Amino acid sequence: MKTLVCISKTPDTTSKISFVDSGKNFNTDGISFIMNPYDEWYALVRAVELKEKVGGTVTAINVGDASNDLVIRKALAIGADDAIRVNANAPSSYFVAKQIAEIAKKENYDLIFLGKETIDYNGAEVGAQLAELLDLPFFSFVNHLEVEGKTNILKREIEGGEETIKVTGPCVISAAKDLAQQRIPNMQGIMMSKRKPLTVVEPIAVEELVSLITHDLPAPKKGVTLVNADNVDELVRLLHEEAKVI
Amino acid sequence: MSVLVVIEPSAGIINKGGFELATFGKETAALSATKCITLVLGNASNAGELGIYGIDEVLTIDIPTYDSVVYAKTIAEASKKLDASIVILKHNANGKAAAGRIAIKLNAGLVSAVNAVPVLNGAVLQVKRGVYSGKASATYAISSSIKVITVLGNSIKPNATGNALPVSELDLPKVTSTLELIDRKTMSGRAPLPEADLVVSGGRGFKGPENWDILLELADTLGATTACSRPVADADWRPHHEHVGQTGVAIRPNLYIAIGISGAIQHLAGVNSSKTIVVINKDPEAPFFKAADYGIVGDLFEVVPKLTAAIKKLKHE
Ligand SMILES: Cc1cc2nc3c(=O)[nH]c(=O)nc-3n(C[C@H](O)[C@H](O)[C@H](O)COP(=O)(O)OP(=O)(O)OC[C@H]3O[C@@H](n4cnc5c(N)ncnc54)[C@H](O)[C@@H]3O)c2cc1C
Ligand SMILES: Nc1ncnc2c1ncn2[C@@H]1O[C@H](COP(=O)(O)O)[C@@H](O)[C@H]1O
């Protein structure tokens, strides 16, 4: 089985967020970056598990500049066989989908995995666009996947429930929690990752339809109103009369 | 020209989320004084009620919404037929799976998770959304002639301005699905978390699953949906779909009551867009108090039953 896993780089989950250039750009000062948790813990690990079970290869792909190589090496350490980096700072999800589609078109991947969303832009946009460009079925928020030959049985989270679906042939899957269990790369994996191939390719041109105007930070909270534990009635009064939420 | 709003009923009825989307569409259409058309995917006994929210036309078409290929083909065809310049979908599992496909088919700019009615600037649509898990927001300009957006739950209050309308079926060529739906489970009872107005959430402070009764009673009294922190779901004290935060569900209810939750940054990332936050924690130094509007420093095992009683009293007045 031949799989492709799309990985992205995001600020560490504890990062304090700020912007420079009058709100245009993210301030990377003092920020440490990680592999997007959904890509690493669920998408990549499930692809590696399937390879271990039925054989085949796992390729990791990223659209980004050379500073992403650390994250890509981690994907190789966790178990991807090789990696491709499209050498460009992606201005949009459309750009990312176009670049990945361009590469995937030439290969016959059985499965293409993504994370359910990146935790920086929380868009969940790349997967559906990529699937459309490749004319493949797409399943969002998959938390369970079994493969038997060409048939995939998967479960996906829907609003207030879950669906089980059977699909035959290649498809694109966005991974949600529980699709796999997080793996920590071991020493051998880390050593091997240094020798695995990482191919860098140049991007194709893309016409952008969406542009960023600015970023804003939320207004600071006015501070908490503390109510004495013996005076719970007062909290209820405030919620009813002041906040008007109950 | 028109604004096309795609509505997915659940279990045969359109719920609050659908009426929110109708109001959102109506206000978006008002920007350019165009028609707002709703397209309901499947049967909904109350589809005509969409008219109450100022919609000009209510159409239906029955499709397997779980198949993004069929979903996107249908909506793209409908958009062409109805001359839609803005297509609005809900930012939920099916909406997200289809929106990107529709955008590609229509050569449209896509922005997802929009949380406020857009601004029209000439032919450019300006939209706002949360980024960095609610820690910031971003404004985008969509310049393509057709625009596709997905809208977060609780972004607008449904606004009744008109009368119910007759519902007619949209006539489009049938698209067949290559997928087989084996099973669909829906949780009945409480509103799904992303739509809930009121949420009561518990953390490790509860010590174990056997202590959840007091939280459930508070939630029942309020008519609230229940949630939990990640370690609580990881330990199987509560079902996984209740896990909120950066790696769980992101929510923005009117009221979020956090009980025995410390307020780690990854937890806050999923709940900090809530309108009012109440924190109950025995540790006055718990970081959650910094993000709260109201707080009680105290032992949850004493405070929660008292709070339930006080709310019961209010409801009986
Ligand atoms: C990459 C990453 C992603 C993560 N994603 C998430 C996520 O999506 N959601 C999430 O929730 N967490 C997430 N976490 C975990 C997060 O960092 C915290 O560990 C977690 O939120 C803590 O859960 P808690 O507040 O229930 O438990 P604790 O931190 O143990 O806090 C328990 C609180 O209960 C209080 N308490 C104890 N007893 C009582 C009592 N009797 N009465 C009143 N108060 C009491 C304590 O004072 C304490 O503040 C993530 C972590 C990482 C590294
Ligand atoms: N720059 C990128 N390179 C490779 N894959 C990406 C990139 N950005 C996003 N992805 C993939 O697309 C998924 C969804 O991202 P998004 O649509 O931005 O929320 C991520 O979880 C990744 O799997």
mmCIF file of N, CA, C and O in Angstrom, chain B residues 176-252:
data_model
loop_
_atom_site.group_PDB
_atom_site.id
_atom_site.type_symbol
_atom_site.label_atom_id
_atom_site.label_comp_id
_atom_site.label_asym_id
_atom_site.label_seq_id
_atom_site.Cartn_x
_atom_site.Cartn_y
_atom_site.Cartn_z
ATOM 1 N N THR B 176 -25.158 9.953 -8.504
ATOM 2 C CA THR B 176 -25.176 8.747 -7.670
ATOM 3 C C THR B 176 -23.891 8.646 -6.847
ATOM 4 O O THR B 176 -22.818 9.047 -7.272
ATOM 5 N N SER B 177 -24.043 8.082 -5.666
ATOM 6 C CA SER B 177 -22.916 7.945 -4.745
ATOM 7 C C SER B 177 -22.238 6.598 -4.949
ATOM 8 O O SER B 177 -22.892 5.600 -5.242
ATOM 9 N N THR B 178 -20.922 6.595 -4.794
ATOM 10 C CA THR B 178 -20.189 5.325 -4.894
ATOM 11 C C THR B 178 -19.905 4.766 -3.505
ATOM 12 O O THR B 178 -19.223 3.770 -3.353
ATOM 13 N N LEU B 179 -20.414 5.454 -2.493
ATOM 14 C CA LEU B 179 -20.123 5.046 -1.108
ATOM 15 C C LEU B 179 -21.267 4.236 -0.538
ATOM 16 O O LEU B 179 -22.403 4.344 -0.985
ATOM 17 N N GLU B 180 -20.936 3.465 0.486
ATOM 18 C CA GLU B 180 -21.977 2.726 1.174
ATOM 19 C C GLU B 180 -22.013 3.176 2.631
ATOM 20 O O GLU B 180 -21.016 3.042 3.354
ATOM 21 N N LEU B 181 -23.140 3.759 3.024
ATOM 22 C CA LEU B 181 -23.298 4.157 4.424
ATOM 23 C C LEU B 181 -23.707 2.918 5.203
ATOM 24 O O LEU B 181 -24.770 2.355 4.983
ATOM 25 N N ILE B 182 -22.837 2.468 6.099
ATOM 26 C CA ILE B 182 -23.128 1.236 6.827
ATOM 27 C C ILE B 182 -23.956 1.531 8.070
ATOM 28 O O ILE B 182 -24.842 0.779 8.442
ATOM 29 N N ASP B 183 -23.660 2.656 8.711
ATOM 30 C CA ASP B 183 -24.324 2.940 9.978
ATOM 31 C C ASP B 183 -24.237 4.426 10.292
ATOM 32 O O ASP B 183 -23.263 5.067 9.921
ATOM 33 N N ARG B 184 -25.271 4.947 10.942
ATOM 34 C CA ARG B 184 -25.183 6.320 11.452
ATOM 35 C C ARG B 184 -25.754 6.347 12.857
ATOM 36 O O ARG B 184 -26.879 5.934 13.081
ATOM 37 N N LYS B 185 -24.906 6.800 13.780
ATOM 38 C CA LYS B 185 -25.366 6.911 15.169
ATOM 39 C C LYS B 185 -25.506 8.386 15.496
ATOM 40 O O LYS B 185 -24.610 9.165 15.246
ATOM 41 N N THR B 186 -26.640 8.760 16.076
ATOM 42 C CA THR B 186 -26.731 10.132 16.561
ATOM 43 C C THR B 186 -27.074 10.094 18.037
ATOM 44 O O THR B 186 -27.838 9.246 18.493
ATOM 45 N N MET B 187 -26.443 10.993 18.762
ATOM 46 C CA MET B 187 -26.719 11.084 20.178
ATOM 47 C C MET B 187 -27.977 11.909 20.353
ATOM 48 O O MET B 187 -28.063 13.025 19.857
ATOM 49 N N SER B 188 -28.937 11.357 21.051
ATOM 50 C CA SER B 188 -30.181 12.098 21.208
ATOM 51 C C SER B 188 -30.115 12.903 22.502
ATOM 52 O O SER B 188 -29.163 12.819 23.255
ATOM 53 N N GLY B 189 -31.127 13.687 22.732
ATOM 54 C CA GLY B 189 -31.191 14.438 23.985
ATOM 55 C C GLY B 189 -30.603 15.813 23.836
ATOM 56 O O GLY B 189 -31.130 16.643 23.130
ATOM 57 N N ARG B 190 -29.459 16.022 24.474
ATOM 58 C CA ARG B 190 -28.899 17.385 24.530
ATOM 59 C C ARG B 190 -28.422 17.873 23.165
ATOM 60 O O ARG B 190 -28.069 17.090 22.289
ATOM 61 N N ALA B 191 -28.376 19.200 23.033
ATOM 62 C CA ALA B 191 -27.868 19.813 21.798
ATOM 63 C C ALA B 191 -26.405 19.423 21.611
ATOM 64 O O ALA B 191 -25.671 19.302 22.582
ATOM 65 N N PRO B 192 -25.964 19.200 20.349
ATOM 66 C CA PRO B 192 -24.547 18.893 20.152
ATOM 67 C C PRO B 192 -23.675 20.060 20.634
ATOM 68 O O PRO B 192 -24.076 21.215 20.542
ATOM 69 N N LEU B 193 -22.486 19.727 21.138
ATOM 70 C CA LEU B 193 -21.634 20.744 21.774
ATOM 71 C C LEU B 193 -21.403 22.019 20.946
ATOM 72 O O LEU B 193 -21.516 23.115 21.478
ATOM 73 N N PRO B 194 -21.051 21.920 19.658
ATOM 74 C CA PRO B 194 -20.746 23.157 18.940
ATOM 75 C C PRO B 194 -21.935 24.110 18.830
ATOM 76 O O PRO B 194 -21.764 25.279 18.542
ATOM 77 N N GLU B 195 -23.129 23.605 19.050
ATOM 78 C CA GLU B 195 -24.324 24.440 18.931
ATOM 79 C C GLU B 195 -24.889 24.874 20.253
ATOM 80 O O GLU B 195 -25.790 25.711 20.295
ATOM 81 N N ALA B 196 -24.420 24.261 21.331
ATOM 82 C CA ALA B 196 -25.068 24.471 22.622
ATOM 83 C C ALA B 196 -24.918 25.917 23.084
ATOM 84 O O ALA B 196 -23.868 26.528 22.932
ATOM 85 N N ASP B 197 -25.983 26.468 23.669
ATOM 86 C CA ASP B 197 -25.957 27.815 24.242
ATOM 87 C C ASP B 197 -25.304 27.801 25.616
ATOM 88 O O ASP B 197 -24.648 28.744 26.018
ATOM 89 N N LEU B 198 -25.578 26.723 26.332
ATOM 90 C CA LEU B 198 -25.114 26.616 27.713
ATOM 91 C C LEU B 198 -24.312 25.320 27.849
ATOM 92 O O LEU B 198 -24.773 24.258 27.414
ATOM 93 N N VAL B 199 -23.132 25.428 28.431
ATOM 94 C CA VAL B 199 -22.287 24.234 28.585
ATOM 95 C C VAL B 199 -21.748 24.173 30.015
ATOM 96 O O VAL B 199 -21.248 25.162 30.546
ATOM 97 N N VAL B 200 -21.879 23.003 30.616
ATOM 98 C CA VAL B 200 -21.293 22.765 31.938
ATOM 99 C C VAL B 200 -20.192 21.735 31.758
ATOM 100 O O VAL B 200 -20.416 20.666 31.195
ATOM 101 N N SER B 201 -18.978 22.066 32.232
ATOM 102 C CA SER B 201 -17.825 21.246 31.913
ATOM 103 C C SER B 201 -17.066 20.876 33.180
ATOM 104 O O SER B 201 -16.939 21.692 34.100
ATOM 105 N N GLY B 202 -16.578 19.646 33.248
ATOM 106 C CA GLY B 202 -15.874 19.183 34.443
ATOM 107 C C GLY B 202 -14.458 18.743 34.138
ATOM 108 O O GLY B 202 -14.163 18.257 33.048
ATOM 109 N N GLY B 203 -13.573 18.903 35.129
ATOM 110 C CA GLY B 203 -12.173 18.506 34.977
ATOM 111 C C GLY B 203 -11.766 17.490 36.019
ATOM 112 O O GLY B 203 -12.612 16.882 36.692
ATOM 113 N N ARG B 204 -10.452 17.338 36.121
ATOM 114 C CA ARG B 204 -9.893 16.338 37.018
ATOM 115 C C ARG B 204 -10.245 16.602 38.477
ATOM 116 O O ARG B 204 -10.145 15.708 39.313
ATOM 117 N N GLY B 205 -10.678 17.819 38.779
ATOM 118 C CA GLY B 205 -11.090 18.150 40.138
ATOM 119 C C GLY B 205 -12.224 17.279 40.656
ATOM 120 O O GLY B 205 -12.431 17.179 41.864
ATOM 121 N N PHE B 206 -12.938 16.609 39.763
ATOM 122 C CA PHE B 206 -14.041 15.734 40.185
ATOM 123 C C PHE B 206 -13.553 14.416 40.778
ATOM 124 O O PHE B 206 -14.324 13.657 41.333
ATOM 125 N N LYS B 207 -12.297 14.112 40.610
ATOM 126 C CA LYS B 207 -11.627 12.938 41.198
ATOM 127 C C LYS B 207 -11.988 11.603 40.549
ATOM 128 O O LYS B 207 -11.193 10.679 40.583
ATOM 129 N N GLY B 208 -13.153 11.470 39.969
ATOM 130 C CA GLY B 208 -13.498 10.181 39.350
ATOM 131 C C GLY B 208 -14.866 10.241 38.711
ATOM 132 O O GLY B 208 -15.657 11.131 39.042
ATOM 133 N N PRO B 209 -15.151 9.271 37.815
ATOM 134 C CA PRO B 209 -16.421 9.305 37.069
ATOM 135 C C PRO B 209 -17.632 9.165 37.973
ATOM 136 O O PRO B 209 -18.723 9.636 37.647
ATOM 137 N N GLU B 210 -17.434 8.525 39.141
ATOM 138 C CA GLU B 210 -18.563 8.280 40.044
ATOM 139 C C GLU B 210 -19.105 9.586 40.636
ATOM 140 O O GLU B 210 -20.197 9.613 41.183
ATOM 141 N N ASN B 211 -18.337 10.674 40.485
ATOM 142 C CA ASN B 211 -18.772 11.939 41.100
ATOM 143 C C ASN B 211 -19.494 12.874 40.133
ATOM 144 O O ASN B 211 -19.724 14.032 40.458
ATOM 145 N N TRP B 212 -19.814 12.384 38.914
ATOM 146 C CA TRP B 212 -20.342 13.292 37.894
ATOM 147 C C TRP B 212 -21.825 13.658 38.092
ATOM 148 O O TRP B 212 -22.324 14.574 37.462
ATOM 149 N N ASP B 213 -22.501 12.909 38.979
ATOM 150 C CA ASP B 213 -23.942 13.149 39.150
ATOM 151 C C ASP B 213 -24.268 14.610 39.442
ATOM 152 O O ASP B 213 -25.236 15.159 38.904
ATOM 153 N N ILE B 214 -23.449 15.255 40.277
ATOM 154 C CA ILE B 214 -23.777 16.641 40.640
ATOM 155 C C ILE B 214 -23.642 17.569 39.432
ATOM 156 O O ILE B 214 -24.393 18.521 39.284
ATOM 157 N N LEU B 215 -22.692 17.244 38.547
ATOM 158 C CA LEU B 215 -22.539 18.054 37.326
ATOM 159 C C LEU B 215 -23.729 17.821 36.399
ATOM 160 O O LEU B 215 -24.292 18.758 35.824
ATOM 161 N N LEU B 216 -24.130 16.559 36.260
ATOM 162 C CA LEU B 216 -25.247 16.242 35.365
ATOM 163 C C LEU B 216 -26.531 16.895 35.860
ATOM 164 O O LEU B 216 -27.342 17.374 35.064
ATOM 165 N N GLU B 217 -26.696 16.954 37.186
ATOM 166 C CA GLU B 217 -27.911 17.570 37.727
ATOM 167 C C GLU B 217 -27.921 19.071 37.449
ATOM 168 O O GLU B 217 -28.952 19.645 37.080
ATOM 169 N N LEU B 218 -26.746 19.695 37.577
ATOM 170 C CA LEU B 218 -26.644 21.122 37.255
ATOM 171 C C LEU B 218 -26.971 21.343 35.772
ATOM 172 O O LEU B 218 -27.727 22.252 35.415
ATOM 173 N N ALA B 219 -26.407 20.494 34.915
ATOM 174 C CA ALA B 219 -26.644 20.630 33.474
ATOM 175 C C ALA B 219 -28.128 20.445 33.157
ATOM 176 O O ALA B 219 -28.700 21.214 32.375
ATOM 177 N N ASP B 220 -28.747 19.444 33.757
ATOM 178 C CA ASP B 220 -30.174 19.207 33.517
ATOM 179 C C ASP B 220 -31.003 20.407 33.955
ATOM 180 O O ASP B 220 -31.940 20.810 33.269
ATOM 181 N N THR B 221 -30.670 20.956 35.102
ATOM 182 C CA THR B 221 -31.419 22.089 35.629
ATOM 183 C C THR B 221 -31.345 23.281 34.676
ATOM 184 O O THR B 221 -32.307 23.987 34.444
ATOM 185 N N LEU B 222 -30.151 23.478 34.095
ATOM 186 C CA LEU B 222 -29.956 24.598 33.175
ATOM 187 C C LEU B 222 -30.435 24.286 31.759
ATOM 188 O O LEU B 222 -30.607 25.182 30.942
ATOM 189 N N GLY B 223 -30.597 22.999 31.448
ATOM 190 C CA GLY B 223 -30.804 22.593 30.059
ATOM 191 C C GLY B 223 -29.512 22.746 29.274
ATOM 192 O O GLY B 223 -29.507 23.103 28.094
ATOM 193 N N ALA B 224 -28.390 22.472 29.929
ATOM 194 C CA ALA B 224 -27.079 22.666 29.313
ATOM 195 C C ALA B 224 -26.513 21.363 28.763
ATOM 196 O O ALA B 224 -26.915 20.282 29.174
ATOM 197 N N THR B 225 -25.572 21.485 27.829
ATOM 198 C CA THR B 225 -24.845 20.342 27.308
ATOM 199 C C THR B 225 -23.596 20.142 28.168
ATOM 200 O O THR B 225 -23.055 21.116 28.699
ATOM 201 N N THR B 226 -23.135 18.901 28.301
ATOM 202 C CA THR B 226 -21.981 18.637 29.162
ATOM 203 C C THR B 226 -20.703 18.481 28.352
ATOM 204 O O THR B 226 -20.715 18.008 27.221
ATOM 205 N N ALA B 227 -19.603 18.912 28.977
ATOM 206 C CA ALA B 227 -18.286 18.820 28.339
ATOM 207 C C ALA B 227 -17.274 18.427 29.410
ATOM 208 O O ALA B 227 -17.619 18.314 30.588
ATOM 209 N N CYS B 228 -16.024 18.213 28.989
ATOM 210 C CA CYS B 228 -14.996 17.874 29.974
ATOM 211 C C CYS B 228 -13.616 18.253 29.452
ATOM 212 O O CYS B 228 -13.452 18.556 28.275
ATOM 213 N N SER B 229 -12.623 18.226 30.340
ATOM 214 C CA SER B 229 -11.243 18.482 29.933
ATOM 215 C C SER B 229 -10.663 17.207 29.325
ATOM 216 O O SER B 229 -11.221 16.118 29.455
ATOM 217 N N ARG B 230 -9.516 17.368 28.689
ATOM 218 C CA ARG B 230 -8.939 16.223 27.989
ATOM 219 C C ARG B 230 -8.560 15.038 28.892
ATOM 220 O O ARG B 230 -8.888 13.899 28.570
ATOM 221 N N PRO B 231 -7.874 15.288 30.035
ATOM 222 C CA PRO B 231 -7.519 14.113 30.851
ATOM 223 C C PRO B 231 -8.742 13.326 31.304
ATOM 224 O O PRO B 231 -8.671 12.102 31.483
ATOM 225 N N VAL B 232 -9.855 14.009 31.477
ATOM 226 C CA VAL B 232 -11.091 13.337 31.894
ATOM 227 C C VAL B 232 -11.565 12.373 30.802
ATOM 228 O O VAL B 232 -11.969 11.241 31.077
ATOM 229 N N ALA B 233 -11.485 12.814 29.548
ATOM 230 C CA ALA B 233 -11.881 11.936 28.433
ATOM 231 C C ALA B 233 -10.830 10.834 28.244
ATOM 232 O O ALA B 233 -11.175 9.675 28.020
ATOM 233 N N ASP B 234 -9.554 11.210 28.382
ATOM 234 C CA ASP B 234 -8.485 10.214 28.203
ATOM 235 C C ASP B 234 -8.611 9.076 29.219
ATOM 236 O O ASP B 234 -8.291 7.934 28.928
ATOM 237 N N ALA B 235 -9.065 9.423 30.432
ATOM 238 C CA ALA B 235 -9.208 8.403 31.472
ATOM 239 C C ALA B 235 -10.550 7.677 31.368
ATOM 240 O O ALA B 235 -10.880 6.857 32.228
ATOM 241 N N ASP B 236 -11.318 8.015 30.327
ATOM 242 C CA ASP B 236 -12.638 7.403 30.114
ATOM 243 C C ASP B 236 -13.622 7.672 31.247
ATOM 244 O O ASP B 236 -14.540 6.892 31.465
ATOM 245 N N TRP B 237 -13.418 8.780 31.964
ATOM 246 C CA TRP B 237 -14.436 9.156 32.953
ATOM 247 C C TRP B 237 -15.680 9.647 32.224
ATOM 248 O O TRP B 237 -16.785 9.539 32.724
ATOM 249 N N ARG B 238 -15.449 10.267 31.060
ATOM 250 C CA ARG B 238 -16.543 10.796 30.255
ATOM 251 C C ARG B 238 -16.286 10.413 28.798
ATOM 252 O O ARG B 238 -15.150 10.157 28.416
ATOM 253 N N PRO B 239 -17.360 10.375 27.957
ATOM 254 C CA PRO B 239 -17.157 10.004 26.553
ATOM 255 C C PRO B 239 -16.250 11.006 25.809
ATOM 256 O O PRO B 239 -16.218 12.189 26.153
ATOM 257 N N HIS B 240 -15.534 10.509 24.803
ATOM 258 C CA HIS B 240 -14.552 11.335 24.092
ATOM 259 C C HIS B 240 -15.158 12.544 23.388
ATOM 260 O O HIS B 240 -14.503 13.565 23.255
ATOM 261 N N HIS B 241 -16.404 12.419 22.933
ATOM 262 C CA HIS B 241 -16.978 13.569 22.213
ATOM 263 C C HIS B 241 -17.208 14.765 23.122
ATOM 264 O O HIS B 241 -17.492 15.854 22.652
ATOM 265 N N GLU B 242 -17.077 14.579 24.442
ATOM 266 C CA GLU B 242 -17.255 15.718 25.361
ATOM 267 C C GLU B 242 -15.982 16.545 25.528
ATOM 268 O O GLU B 242 -16.004 17.627 26.118
ATOM 269 N N HIS B 243 -14.868 16.031 25.061
ATOM 270 C CA HIS B 243 -13.564 16.691 25.250
ATOM 271 C C HIS B 243 -13.499 18.008 24.476
ATOM 272 O O HIS B 243 -13.598 18.032 23.266
ATOM 273 N N VAL B 244 -13.335 19.105 25.198
ATOM 274 C CA VAL B 244 -13.199 20.407 24.548
ATOM 275 C C VAL B 244 -11.772 20.921 24.708
ATOM 276 O O VAL B 244 -11.062 20.545 25.630
ATOM 277 N N GLY B 245 -11.366 21.777 23.788
ATOM 278 C CA GLY B 245 -10.020 22.339 23.850
ATOM 279 C C GLY B 245 -9.368 22.292 22.495
ATOM 280 O O GLY B 245 -10.011 22.012 21.481
ATOM 281 N N GLN B 246 -8.079 22.575 22.514
ATOM 282 C CA GLN B 246 -7.332 22.648 21.271
ATOM 283 C C GLN B 246 -7.402 21.355 20.460
ATOM 284 O O GLN B 246 -7.527 21.394 19.247
ATOM 285 N N THR B 247 -7.311 20.222 21.141
ATOM 286 C CA THR B 247 -7.338 18.950 20.415
ATOM 287 C C THR B 247 -8.714 18.295 20.472
ATOM 288 O O THR B 247 -8.898 17.200 19.965
ATOM 289 N N GLY B 248 -9.656 18.946 21.102
ATOM 290 C CA GLY B 248 -11.019 18.417 21.136
ATOM 291 C C GLY B 248 -11.935 19.322 20.346
ATOM 292 O O GLY B 248 -11.552 19.896 19.337
ATOM 293 N N VAL B 249 -13.162 19.485 20.841
ATOM 294 C CA VAL B 249 -14.115 20.347 20.152
ATOM 295 C C VAL B 249 -13.870 21.797 20.573
ATOM 296 O O VAL B 249 -13.556 22.063 21.733
ATOM 297 N N ALA B 250 -13.978 22.713 19.626
ATOM 298 C CA ALA B 250 -13.923 24.140 19.958
ATOM 299 C C ALA B 250 -15.351 24.652 20.049
ATOM 300 O O ALA B 250 -16.167 24.377 19.175
ATOM 301 N N ILE B 251 -15.666 25.364 21.108
ATOM 302 C CA ILE B 251 -17.048 25.801 21.323
ATOM 303 C C ILE B 251 -17.089 27.295 21.639
ATOM 304 O O ILE B 251 -16.081 27.881 22.028
ATOM 305 N N ARG B 252 -18.256 27.901 21.453
ATOM 306 C CA ARG B 252 -18.420 29.319 21.786
ATOM 307 C C ARG B 252 -19.833 29.577 22.287
ATOM 308 O O ARG B 252 -20.594 30.341 21.698
#
